[in-house]
Coordinates of C-alpha atoms and ligand atoms in Angstrom, one line a residue:
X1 CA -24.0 -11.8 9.6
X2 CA -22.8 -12.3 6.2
X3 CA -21.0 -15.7 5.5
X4 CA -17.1 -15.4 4.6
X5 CA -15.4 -18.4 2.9
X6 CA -11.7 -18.8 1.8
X7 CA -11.3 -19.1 -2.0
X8 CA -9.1 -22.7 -2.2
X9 CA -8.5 -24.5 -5.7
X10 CA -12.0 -22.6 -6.7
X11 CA -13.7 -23.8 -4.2
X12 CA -15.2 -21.1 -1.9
X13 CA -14.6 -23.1 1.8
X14 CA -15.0 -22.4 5.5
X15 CA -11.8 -22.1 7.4
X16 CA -10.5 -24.6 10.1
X17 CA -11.6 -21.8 12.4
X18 CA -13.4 -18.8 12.9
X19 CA -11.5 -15.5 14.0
X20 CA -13.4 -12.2 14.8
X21 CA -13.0 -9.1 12.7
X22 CA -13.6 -5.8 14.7
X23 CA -15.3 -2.7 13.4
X24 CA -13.1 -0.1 14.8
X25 CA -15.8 2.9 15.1
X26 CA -17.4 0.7 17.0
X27 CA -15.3 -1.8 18.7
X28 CA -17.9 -4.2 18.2
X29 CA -17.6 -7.4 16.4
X30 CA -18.6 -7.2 12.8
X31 CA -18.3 -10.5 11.2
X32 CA -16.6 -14.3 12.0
X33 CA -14.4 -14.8 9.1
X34 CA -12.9 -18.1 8.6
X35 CA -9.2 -18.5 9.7
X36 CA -7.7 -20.7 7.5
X37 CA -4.6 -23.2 9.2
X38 CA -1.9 -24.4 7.8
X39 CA -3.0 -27.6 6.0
X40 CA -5.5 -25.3 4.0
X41 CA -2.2 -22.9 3.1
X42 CA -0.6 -26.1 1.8
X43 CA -3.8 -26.6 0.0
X44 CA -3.7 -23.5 -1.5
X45 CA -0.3 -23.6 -2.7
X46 CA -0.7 -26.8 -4.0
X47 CA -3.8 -25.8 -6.0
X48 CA -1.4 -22.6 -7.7
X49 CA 1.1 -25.1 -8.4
X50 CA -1.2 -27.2 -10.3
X51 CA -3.0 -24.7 -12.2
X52 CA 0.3 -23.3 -13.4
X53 CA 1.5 -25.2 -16.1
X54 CA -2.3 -24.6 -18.0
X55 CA -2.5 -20.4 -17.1
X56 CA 0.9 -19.8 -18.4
X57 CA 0.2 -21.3 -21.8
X58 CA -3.3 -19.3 -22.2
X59 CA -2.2 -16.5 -24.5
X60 CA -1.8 -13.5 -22.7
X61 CA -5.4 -11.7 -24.1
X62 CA -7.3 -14.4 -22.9
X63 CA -5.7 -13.7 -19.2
X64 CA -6.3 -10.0 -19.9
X65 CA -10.0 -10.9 -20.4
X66 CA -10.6 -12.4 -17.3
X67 CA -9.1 -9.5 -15.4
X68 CA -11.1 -6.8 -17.3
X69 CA -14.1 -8.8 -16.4
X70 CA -13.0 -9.0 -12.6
X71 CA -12.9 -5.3 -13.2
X72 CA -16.6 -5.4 -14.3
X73 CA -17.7 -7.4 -11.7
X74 CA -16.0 -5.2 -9.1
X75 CA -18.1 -1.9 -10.3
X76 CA -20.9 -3.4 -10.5
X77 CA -20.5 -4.2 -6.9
X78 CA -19.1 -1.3 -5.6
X79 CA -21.6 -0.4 -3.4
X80 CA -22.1 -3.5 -1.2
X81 CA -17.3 -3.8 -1.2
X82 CA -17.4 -0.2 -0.3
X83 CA -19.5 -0.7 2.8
X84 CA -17.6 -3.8 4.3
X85 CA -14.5 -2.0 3.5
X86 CA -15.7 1.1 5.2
X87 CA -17.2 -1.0 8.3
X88 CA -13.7 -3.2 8.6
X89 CA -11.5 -0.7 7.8
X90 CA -13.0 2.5 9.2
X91 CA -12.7 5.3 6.1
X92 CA -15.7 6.8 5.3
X93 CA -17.7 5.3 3.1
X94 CA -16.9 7.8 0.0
X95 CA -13.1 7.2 0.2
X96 CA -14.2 3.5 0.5
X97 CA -16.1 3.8 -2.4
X98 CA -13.1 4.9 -4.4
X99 CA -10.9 2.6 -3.4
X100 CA -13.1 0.0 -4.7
X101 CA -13.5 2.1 -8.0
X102 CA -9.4 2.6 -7.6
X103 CA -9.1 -1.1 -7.3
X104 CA -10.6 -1.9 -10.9
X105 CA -8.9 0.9 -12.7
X106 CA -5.9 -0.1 -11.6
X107 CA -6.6 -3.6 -12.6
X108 CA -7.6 -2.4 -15.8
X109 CA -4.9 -0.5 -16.3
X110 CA -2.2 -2.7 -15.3
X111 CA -3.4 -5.8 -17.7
X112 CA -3.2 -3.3 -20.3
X113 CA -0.1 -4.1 -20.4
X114 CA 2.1 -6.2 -22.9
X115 CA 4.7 -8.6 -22.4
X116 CA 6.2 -8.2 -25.6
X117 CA 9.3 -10.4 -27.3
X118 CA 12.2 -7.8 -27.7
X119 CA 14.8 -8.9 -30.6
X120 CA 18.2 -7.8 -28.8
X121 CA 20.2 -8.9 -32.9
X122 CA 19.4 -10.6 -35.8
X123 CA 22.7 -10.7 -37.8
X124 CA 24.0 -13.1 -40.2
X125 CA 25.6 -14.8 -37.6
X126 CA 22.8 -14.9 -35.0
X127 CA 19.4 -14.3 -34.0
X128 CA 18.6 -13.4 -30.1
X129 CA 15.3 -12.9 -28.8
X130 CA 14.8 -11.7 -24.9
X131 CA 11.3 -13.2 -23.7
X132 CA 9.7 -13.0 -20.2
X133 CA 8.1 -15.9 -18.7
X134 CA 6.0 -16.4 -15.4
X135 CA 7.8 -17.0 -12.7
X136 CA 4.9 -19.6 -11.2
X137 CA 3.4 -19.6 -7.6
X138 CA 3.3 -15.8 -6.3
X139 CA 2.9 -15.3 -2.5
X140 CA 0.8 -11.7 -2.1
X141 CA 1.1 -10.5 1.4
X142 CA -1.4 -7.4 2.2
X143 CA -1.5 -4.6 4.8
X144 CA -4.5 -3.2 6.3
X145 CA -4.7 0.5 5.2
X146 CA -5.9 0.0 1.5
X147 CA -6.7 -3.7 1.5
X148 CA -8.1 -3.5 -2.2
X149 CA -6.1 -0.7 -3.6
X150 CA -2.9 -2.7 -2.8
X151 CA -4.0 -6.1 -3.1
X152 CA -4.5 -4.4 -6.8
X153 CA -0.7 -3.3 -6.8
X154 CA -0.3 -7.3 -7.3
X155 CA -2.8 -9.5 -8.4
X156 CA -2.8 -7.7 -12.2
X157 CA 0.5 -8.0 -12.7
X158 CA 1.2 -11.5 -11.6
X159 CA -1.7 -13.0 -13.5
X160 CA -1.6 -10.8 -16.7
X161 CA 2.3 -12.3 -16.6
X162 CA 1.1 -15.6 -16.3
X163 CA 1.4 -16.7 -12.6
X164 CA -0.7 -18.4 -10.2
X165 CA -1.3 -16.5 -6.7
X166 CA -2.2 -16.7 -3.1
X167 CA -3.5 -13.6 -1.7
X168 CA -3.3 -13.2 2.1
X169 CA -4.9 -10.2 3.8
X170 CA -4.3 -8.9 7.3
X171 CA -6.5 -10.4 9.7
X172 CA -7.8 -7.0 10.9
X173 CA -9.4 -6.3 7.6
X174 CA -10.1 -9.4 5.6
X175 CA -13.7 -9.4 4.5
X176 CA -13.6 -7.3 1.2
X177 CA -10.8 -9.5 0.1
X178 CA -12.8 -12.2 0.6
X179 CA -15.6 -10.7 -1.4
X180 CA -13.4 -10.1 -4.0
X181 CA -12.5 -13.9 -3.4
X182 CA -16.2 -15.3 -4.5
X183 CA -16.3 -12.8 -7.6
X184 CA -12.9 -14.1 -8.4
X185 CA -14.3 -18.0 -7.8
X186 CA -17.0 -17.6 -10.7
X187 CA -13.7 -15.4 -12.7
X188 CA -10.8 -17.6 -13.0
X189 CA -10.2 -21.8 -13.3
X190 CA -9.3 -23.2 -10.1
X191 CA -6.5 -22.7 -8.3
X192 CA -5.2 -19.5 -10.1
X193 CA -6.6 -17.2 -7.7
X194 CA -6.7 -18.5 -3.6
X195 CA -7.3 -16.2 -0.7
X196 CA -6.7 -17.3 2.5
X197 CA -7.0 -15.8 5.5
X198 CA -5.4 -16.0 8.6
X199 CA -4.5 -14.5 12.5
X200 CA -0.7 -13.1 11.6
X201 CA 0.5 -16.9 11.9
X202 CA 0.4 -18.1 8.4
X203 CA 2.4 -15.3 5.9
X204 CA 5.6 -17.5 7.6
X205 CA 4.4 -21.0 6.1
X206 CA 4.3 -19.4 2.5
X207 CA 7.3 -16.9 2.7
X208 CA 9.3 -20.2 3.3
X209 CA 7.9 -22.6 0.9
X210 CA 9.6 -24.3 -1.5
X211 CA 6.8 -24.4 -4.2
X212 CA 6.4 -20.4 -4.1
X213 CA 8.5 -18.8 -6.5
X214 CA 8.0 -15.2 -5.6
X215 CA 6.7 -13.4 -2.5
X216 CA 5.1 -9.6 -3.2
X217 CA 5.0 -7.8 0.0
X218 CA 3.0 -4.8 1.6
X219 CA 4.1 -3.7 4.9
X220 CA 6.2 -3.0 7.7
X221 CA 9.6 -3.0 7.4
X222 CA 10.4 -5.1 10.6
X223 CA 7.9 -7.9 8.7
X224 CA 9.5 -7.0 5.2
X225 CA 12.9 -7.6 7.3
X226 CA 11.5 -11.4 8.6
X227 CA 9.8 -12.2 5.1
X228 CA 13.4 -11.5 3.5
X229 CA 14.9 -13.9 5.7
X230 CA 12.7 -16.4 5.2
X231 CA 12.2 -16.0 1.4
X232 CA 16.3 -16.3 1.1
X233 CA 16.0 -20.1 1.9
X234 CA 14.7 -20.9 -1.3
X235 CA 16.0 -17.5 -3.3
X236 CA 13.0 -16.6 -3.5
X237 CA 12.3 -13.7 -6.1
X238 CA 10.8 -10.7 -3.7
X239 CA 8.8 -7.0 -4.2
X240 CA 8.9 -5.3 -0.8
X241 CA 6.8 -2.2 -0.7
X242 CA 7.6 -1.5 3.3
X243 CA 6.9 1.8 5.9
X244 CA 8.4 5.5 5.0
X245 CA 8.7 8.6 6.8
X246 CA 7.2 11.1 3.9
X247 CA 8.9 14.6 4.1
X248 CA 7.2 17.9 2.8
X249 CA 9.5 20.9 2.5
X250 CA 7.6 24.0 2.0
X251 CA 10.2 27.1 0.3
X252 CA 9.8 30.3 1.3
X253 CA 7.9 32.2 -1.1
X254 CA 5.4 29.5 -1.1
X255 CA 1.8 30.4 -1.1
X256 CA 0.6 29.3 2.2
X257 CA -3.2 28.6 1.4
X258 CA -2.8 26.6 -1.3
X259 CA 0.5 24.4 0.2
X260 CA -1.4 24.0 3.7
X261 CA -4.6 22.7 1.3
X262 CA -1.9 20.3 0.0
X263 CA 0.0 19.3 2.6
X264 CA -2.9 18.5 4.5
X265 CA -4.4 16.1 2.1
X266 CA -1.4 14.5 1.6
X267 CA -0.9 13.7 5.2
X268 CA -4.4 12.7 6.6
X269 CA -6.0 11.0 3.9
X270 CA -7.4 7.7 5.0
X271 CA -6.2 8.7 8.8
X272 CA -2.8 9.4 7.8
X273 CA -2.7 5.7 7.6
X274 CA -0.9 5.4 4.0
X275 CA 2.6 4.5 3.0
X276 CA 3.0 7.7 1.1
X277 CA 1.5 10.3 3.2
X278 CA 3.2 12.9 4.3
X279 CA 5.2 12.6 8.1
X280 CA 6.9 15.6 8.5
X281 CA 6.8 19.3 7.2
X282 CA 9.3 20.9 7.4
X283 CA 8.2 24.8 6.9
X284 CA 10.4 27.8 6.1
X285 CA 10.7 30.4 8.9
X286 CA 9.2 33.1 6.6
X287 CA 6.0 31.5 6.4
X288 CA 5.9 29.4 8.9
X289 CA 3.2 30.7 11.5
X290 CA 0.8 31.4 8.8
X291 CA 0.8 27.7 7.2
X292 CA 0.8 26.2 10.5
X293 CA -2.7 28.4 11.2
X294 CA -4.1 27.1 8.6
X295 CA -3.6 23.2 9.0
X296 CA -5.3 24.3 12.1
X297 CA -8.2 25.3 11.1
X298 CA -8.2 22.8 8.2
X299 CA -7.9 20.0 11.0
X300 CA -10.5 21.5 13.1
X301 CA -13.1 21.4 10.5
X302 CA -12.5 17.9 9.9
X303 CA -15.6 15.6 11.1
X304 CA -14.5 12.9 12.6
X305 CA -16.7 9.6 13.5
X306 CA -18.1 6.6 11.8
X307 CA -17.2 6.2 8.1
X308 CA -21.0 5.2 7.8
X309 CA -22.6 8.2 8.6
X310 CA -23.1 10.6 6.1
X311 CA -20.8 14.0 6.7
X312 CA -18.0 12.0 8.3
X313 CA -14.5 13.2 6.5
X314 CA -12.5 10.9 8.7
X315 CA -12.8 7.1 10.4
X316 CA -10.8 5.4 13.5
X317 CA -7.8 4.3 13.2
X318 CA -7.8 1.0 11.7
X319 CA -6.8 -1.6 15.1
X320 CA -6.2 -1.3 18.7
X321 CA -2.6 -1.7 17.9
X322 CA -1.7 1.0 15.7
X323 CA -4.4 3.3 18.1
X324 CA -2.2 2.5 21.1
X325 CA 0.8 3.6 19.0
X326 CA -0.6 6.9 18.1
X327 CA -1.5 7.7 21.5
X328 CA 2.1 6.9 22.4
X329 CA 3.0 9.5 19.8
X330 CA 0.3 12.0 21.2
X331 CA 2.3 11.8 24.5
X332 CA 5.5 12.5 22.8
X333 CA 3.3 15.2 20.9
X334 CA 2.9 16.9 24.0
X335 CA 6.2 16.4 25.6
X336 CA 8.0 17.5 22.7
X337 CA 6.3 20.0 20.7
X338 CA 3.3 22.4 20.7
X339 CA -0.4 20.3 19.9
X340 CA -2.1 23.4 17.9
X341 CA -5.4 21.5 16.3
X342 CA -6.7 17.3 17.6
X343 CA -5.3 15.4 20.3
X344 CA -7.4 12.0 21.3
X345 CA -11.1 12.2 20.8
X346 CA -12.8 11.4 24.0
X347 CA -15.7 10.0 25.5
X348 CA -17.1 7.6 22.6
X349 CA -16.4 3.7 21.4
X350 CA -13.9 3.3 18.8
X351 CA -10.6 4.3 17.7
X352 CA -10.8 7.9 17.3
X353 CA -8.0 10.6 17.1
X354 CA -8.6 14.1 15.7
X355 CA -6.2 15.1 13.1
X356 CA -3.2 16.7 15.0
X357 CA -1.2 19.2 14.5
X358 CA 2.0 19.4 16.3
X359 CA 4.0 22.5 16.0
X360 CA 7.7 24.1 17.6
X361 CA 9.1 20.4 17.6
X362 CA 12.8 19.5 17.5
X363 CA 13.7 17.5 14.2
X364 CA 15.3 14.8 16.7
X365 CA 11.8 14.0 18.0
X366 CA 10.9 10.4 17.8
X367 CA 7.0 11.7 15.8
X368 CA 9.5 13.2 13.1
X369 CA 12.5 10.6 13.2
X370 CA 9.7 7.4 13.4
X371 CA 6.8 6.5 11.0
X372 CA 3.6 7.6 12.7
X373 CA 1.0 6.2 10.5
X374 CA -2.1 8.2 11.4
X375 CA -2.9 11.5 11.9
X376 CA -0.8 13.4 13.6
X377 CA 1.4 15.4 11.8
X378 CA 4.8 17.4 12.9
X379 CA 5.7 20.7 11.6
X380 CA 9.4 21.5 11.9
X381 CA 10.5 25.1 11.4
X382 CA 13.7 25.5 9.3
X383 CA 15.6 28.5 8.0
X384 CA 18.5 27.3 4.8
X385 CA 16.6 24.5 2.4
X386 CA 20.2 22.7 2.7
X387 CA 18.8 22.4 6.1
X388 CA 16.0 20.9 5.3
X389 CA 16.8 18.9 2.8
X390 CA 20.0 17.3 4.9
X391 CA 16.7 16.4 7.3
X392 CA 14.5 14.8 4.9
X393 CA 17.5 12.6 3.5
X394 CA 18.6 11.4 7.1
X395 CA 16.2 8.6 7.6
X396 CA 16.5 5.1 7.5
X397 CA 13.4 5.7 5.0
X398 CA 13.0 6.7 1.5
X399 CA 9.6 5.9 -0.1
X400 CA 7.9 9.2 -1.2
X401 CA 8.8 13.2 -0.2
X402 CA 7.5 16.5 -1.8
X403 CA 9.1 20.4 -2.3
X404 CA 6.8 23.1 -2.3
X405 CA 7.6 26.2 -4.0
X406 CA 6.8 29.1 -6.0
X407 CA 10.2 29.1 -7.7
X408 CA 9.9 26.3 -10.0
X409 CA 13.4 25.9 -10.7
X410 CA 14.6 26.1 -7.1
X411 CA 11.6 23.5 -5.9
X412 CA 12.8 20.9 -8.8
X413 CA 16.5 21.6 -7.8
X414 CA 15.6 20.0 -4.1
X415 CA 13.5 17.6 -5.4
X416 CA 16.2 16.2 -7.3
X417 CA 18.7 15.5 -4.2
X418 CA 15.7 14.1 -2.4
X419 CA 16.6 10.6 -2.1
X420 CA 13.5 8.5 -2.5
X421 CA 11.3 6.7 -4.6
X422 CA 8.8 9.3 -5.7
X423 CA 9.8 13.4 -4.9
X424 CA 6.3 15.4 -5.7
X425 CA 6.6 19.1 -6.9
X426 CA 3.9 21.1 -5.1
X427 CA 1.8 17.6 -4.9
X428 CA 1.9 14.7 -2.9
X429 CA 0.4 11.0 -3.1
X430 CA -0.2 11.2 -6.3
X431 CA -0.2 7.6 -7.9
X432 CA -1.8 6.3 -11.5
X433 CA -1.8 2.1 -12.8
X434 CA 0.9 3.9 -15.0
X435 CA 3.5 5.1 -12.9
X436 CA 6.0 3.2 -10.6
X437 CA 6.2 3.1 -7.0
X438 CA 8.7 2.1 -5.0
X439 CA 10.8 2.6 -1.9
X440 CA 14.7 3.9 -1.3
X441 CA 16.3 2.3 1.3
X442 CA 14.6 0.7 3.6
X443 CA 11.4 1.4 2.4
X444 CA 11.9 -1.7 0.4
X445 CA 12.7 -2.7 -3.0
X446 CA 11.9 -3.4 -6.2
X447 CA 8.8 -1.7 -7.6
X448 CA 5.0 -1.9 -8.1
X449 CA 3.0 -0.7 -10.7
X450 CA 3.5 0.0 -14.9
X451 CA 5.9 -1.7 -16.5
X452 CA 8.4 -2.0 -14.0
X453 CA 5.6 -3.5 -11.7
X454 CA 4.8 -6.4 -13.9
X455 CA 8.2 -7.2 -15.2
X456 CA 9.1 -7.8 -11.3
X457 CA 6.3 -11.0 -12.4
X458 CA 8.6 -12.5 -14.8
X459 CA 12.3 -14.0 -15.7
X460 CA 14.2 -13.2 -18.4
X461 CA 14.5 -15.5 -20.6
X462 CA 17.0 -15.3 -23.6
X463 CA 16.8 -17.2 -26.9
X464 CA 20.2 -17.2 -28.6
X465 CA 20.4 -18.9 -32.1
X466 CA 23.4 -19.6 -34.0
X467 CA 23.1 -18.6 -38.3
Ligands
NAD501 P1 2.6 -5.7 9.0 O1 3.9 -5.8 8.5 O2 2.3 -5.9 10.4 O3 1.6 -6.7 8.2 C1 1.5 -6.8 6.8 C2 1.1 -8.1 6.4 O4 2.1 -9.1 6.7 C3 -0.2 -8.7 7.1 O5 -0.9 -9.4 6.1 C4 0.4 -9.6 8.1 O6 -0.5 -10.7 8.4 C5 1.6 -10.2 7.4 N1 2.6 -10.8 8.3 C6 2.8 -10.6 9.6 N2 3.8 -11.3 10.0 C7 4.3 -12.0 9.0 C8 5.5 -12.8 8.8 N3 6.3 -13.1 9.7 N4 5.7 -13.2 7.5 C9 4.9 -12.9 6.5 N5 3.8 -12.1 6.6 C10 3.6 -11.6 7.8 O7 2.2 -4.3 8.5 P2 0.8 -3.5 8.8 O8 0.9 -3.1 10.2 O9 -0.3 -4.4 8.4 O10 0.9 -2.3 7.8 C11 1.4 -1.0 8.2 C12 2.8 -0.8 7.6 O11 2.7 -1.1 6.2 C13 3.3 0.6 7.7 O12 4.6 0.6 8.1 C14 3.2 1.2 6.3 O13 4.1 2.2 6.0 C15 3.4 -0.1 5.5 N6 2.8 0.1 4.2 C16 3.6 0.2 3.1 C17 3.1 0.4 1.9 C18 4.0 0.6 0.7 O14 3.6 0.5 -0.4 N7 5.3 0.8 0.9 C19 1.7 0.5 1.7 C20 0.9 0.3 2.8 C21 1.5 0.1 4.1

């Protein structure tokens, strides 16, 4: 078994203790990774604080530098991240593969990025200038679903802006990050970049301390909800990128092939276990039979089984947790609607569903009205768009939603009262280093990504002089 250290003041260390990481086609274990305890999160803050004051004064192209060369190092070892991610985190080993790749173009493309001085006047009378500095030690808290791709949402933008940062993965899926945690040890002076990881019990210990100045959050919104109240002792700045309840809705006059193609990629990529997938569809009567047919037979060609083998198009779901969940939704699936393609998938190891499609369900169902995350997917039948649209905005949620349409005008008109972060227009999950993301509601707030993203690193700071 490979050997995982924690990344601590650039030291690559064991942890206090060992925790196991399960492969979840298997079930088996795949790896011991250390489990770092709280003295070694103190350690790891104080090492950030430290290395501060020197990182903020490098000029910002030498920080760039570093990062472009994480970048490098990240493609050049694509192959060997994209199996441990696929093998920890169950999606097949090509969708693994371009995460990884995902990872350093977003990295790239993020420290890109300037933090320029903007002069606000400069008058006879006075001269003020509006500068951004760091903010100092940034808490990064990661889910499980895209551990790179997301830990990428963060650790660009904080360091480009001249921060120090602790990076915590979820314990189900840690071991790429600590990967990336020895490339970063060879990268970066000590104590700018830490990883630790831990078993859920540590993200508490550094929401609440004093010495971090920002927490940057991926995750559920009961945690975002706890992390909130925590960060408050110490005003902590916060980004809080949380769950969301995605809703399609198809127009009629919508060309059923090509929106059930759509639709369908937008809801089970990666297991259906992504923030912005689609939920719920909600399908005009006119067309409704035809597109639910065909995200039948697109689900029932789907190969399901270990992200390893070659020909597999979907993995498990991630944990045991989130696999009980589902099959607590598949239960409501049958109780509540009609299953037309997947249910469980029996008789092997691992944590297997079939992609699901659940037909003739009732908008008041708990699979539409509660984030599913994974692969089943409810179609709702609707007959006036106001309808629909009066559906899709009733949620506690508001991260990402999509109209489908051949009317151009009449598909923007919807999108436009869709109240969310992101509205798509005959696409969906469709995200670039360049374009913000961030959720309505309670899907969180503040944002990720372009510029937006990285100013969330920084604080205004104004220099007014008198003439
Ligand atoms: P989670 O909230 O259980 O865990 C996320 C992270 O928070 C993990 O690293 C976990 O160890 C840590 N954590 C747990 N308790 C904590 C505490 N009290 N204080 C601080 N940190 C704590 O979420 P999850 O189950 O890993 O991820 C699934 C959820 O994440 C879904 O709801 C999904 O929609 C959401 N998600 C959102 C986005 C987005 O960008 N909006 C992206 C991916 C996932």
């Amino acid at each position: 078994m490979a050997n995982y250290k924690l990344l601590i003041n650039g030291e690559l260390v064991d942890g206090a203790s060992t925790m196991e990481v399960i492969n979840p086609a298997t079930e088996t274990v795949l790896a011991l990774c250390p489990r770092a305890d709280e003295a070694q999160m103190e350690a790891a803050i104080q090492a950030a604080k430290a290395a501060f004051p020197a990182w903020s004064r490098r000029p910002i192209a030498q920080r760039r530098d570093l990062l472009l060369k994480l970048a490098d190092t990240m493609d050049a070892q694509q192959e060997d991240l994209a199996r441990v991610l696929t093998q920890e985190q169950g999606k097949p080993l090509g969708e693994a593969t371009t995460e990884v790749l995902w990872t350093a173009l977003f990295i790239r493309g993020i420290a890109s990025q300037e933090l320029p001085v903007k002069i606000l006047e400069d008058s006879e009378t006075m001269r003020v200038e509006q500068h951004r500095l760091p903010l100092g030690v940034v808490g990064a808290i990661i889910p499980w679903n895209f551990p790179l791709l997301l830990m990428a949402f963060k650790l660009p933008a904080a360091l480009l802006a001249g921060n120090t940062i602790i990076i915590k993965p979820a314990p189900t899926t840690p071991l790429a990050t600590l990967k990336i945690g020895e490339i970063m040890a060879g990268t970066f002076p000590a104590g700018v970049v830490n990883v630790v990881t831990d078993q859920n019990d540590l993200g508490g210990y550094l929401t609440q301390h004093p010495d971090v100045a920002k927490i940057s959050f991926t995750g559920s919104s009961a945690t975002g909800k706890k992390v909130m109240a925590s960060a408050a002792t110490s005003l902590k700045r916060l980004t809080l990128e949380l769950g969301g309840n995605d809703a399609a809705i198809v127009l009629p006059g919508a060309d059923p092939a090509s929106v059930a193609q759509g639709i369908f990629n937008g809801a089970f990529l990666n297991a259906g276990q992504v923030c912005i997938a689609v939920k719920r569809a909600y399908v005009h009567e006119s067309i409704y039979d035809d597109v639910v047919d065909r995200l039948a037979a697109l689900a029932k060609q789907v190969v399901v089984g270990n992200g390893l083998d070659q020909g597999t198009t979907m993995g498990p779901i991630q944990n045991r947790m989130q696999y009980a969940k589902l099959k607590e939704f598949l239960e409501i699936a049958r109780k509540d609607g009609r299953i037309v393609a997947g249910g469980e998938a029996e008789g092997q190891a691992g944590f297997f569903i079939r992609p699901t499609i659940v037909a003739d369900i009732k908008n008041s169902s708990r699979l539409v009205q509660e984030e599913q995350f994974g692969p089943v997917l409810p179609v709702i039948k609707y007959s006036d768009p106001e309808e629909a649209l009066t559906s899709a905005n009733d949620s506690p949620w508001g991260l990402g939603g999509s109209v489908w349409g051949a009317d151009r005008e009449k598909a923007r008109e919807i999108a436009l009262r869709m109240y969310s972060g992101t509205t798509w227009i005959n696409k969906h999950l469709d995200i670039g280093p360049a374009i913000p993301v961030c959720g309505a509601k309670q899907s969180g707030m503040g944002g990720e990504l372009a510029e937006e993203g990285l100013l969330e690193f920084t604080q205004l700071h104004i220099i007014n002089e008198a003439r």
